């Protein structure tokens, strides 16, 4: 979707965790981030999922952070040995990593208030790459962090979402994409050729089509996405005209 | 997870579709494929999601097919202009693409039996790269295809799943990974250091830990994954001993 001559704000996500690849955990953060970014006018362009494997995290992160305005990671910042995201991010940026004094203070106060021992394992959650800023975690205190254009968030969905809310105001948004959904009583196979023509005629919009089956009939939801209102209106008008024409033709039979 | 000196069968998935990145559709195929491959002993190592963009599909596909034993794609093989997966796959393999006679026969018979017009748009679904074998689609006839190590499947979950069943018997599996789940009454922060030691002592297994919160207490589910029964039993034994020891210590306080 063209950005109408304004700067396109792009993003990628890197979801980290063996449990996502084994099927043990079904990811719920990708769809949430997609919705969140769409509302902010940021174009999510690519998602990758890799396991708890340092070279693979480093390689994916370096590929994504060079290519997109923002990168968001999920997972691997807990207290156990398989939580290696912070170390992998430090390696990707070639910076040192240590227990961050700000994070140590946050966590020691959090656990002291709850009379929970601040174990070595829990101190792992204060490991933050040099030069990163912390991201607030209002749920369980252990912070995420931002380094350059990479936002490192927790994998637990409630914490992932709370951290996104924490950084939301700091993200530069683009012009939000609007969308119009039009129900077509015809299946994709009937309208496909006409729809392709309309897409060519309205390159400033993205016309998508999604098949539906109600158990009896195939129909289609047509979704027109646009940043510029006038382009969106023109495409919407033409799609509706196309559907009306087909309906009249049908009645003539 | 080491494969115990047998060939590791690896796989990657490439999910294709703007609707997955805009949040309009929440992917349900990744988790399904992960479960499916785990049962077959195939290690899903990486997942990527890209939009309906030919250069991006080609680049991701070429990266993944060079690196893993199998690649599975989902989406983009319907009848409309935004269904560009087959053309992108042909480009990635640098082979020609045309209406495949076998697919044309399948589809023309399917539509004739239902008295549905076999439109140009529907004929798009018979476009198959040169040299590919068809994958049966028992739900809506339009086939997927296999070319070299790449399996091209539909994005609609019911059809994705049916196509996986069609190719399942042709896939070479590995030694299935088994797993044992052990409930720890302690939170991750309490057992993290001990668990890291046990992971080092049992490198033939993958010990994962997953935090749980029941609204009152934090506990942990420990999951031990292994291919070799003996290694799995030894790790399970040691994890249980560790938990028993901590519980006795707790009672002593």
Short mmCIF file of C-alpha atoms in Angstrom, two decimals, chain A residues 17 207 246:
data_model
loop_
_atom_site.label_atom_id
_atom_site.label_comp_id
_atom_site.label_asym_id
_atom_site.label_seq_id
_atom_site.Cartn_x
_atom_site.Cartn_y
_atom_site.Cartn_z
CA UNK A 17 10.69 -19.73 21.70
CA UNK A 207 -8.06 -4.65 -2.67
CA UNK A 246 -23.21 -8.62 -11.87
#
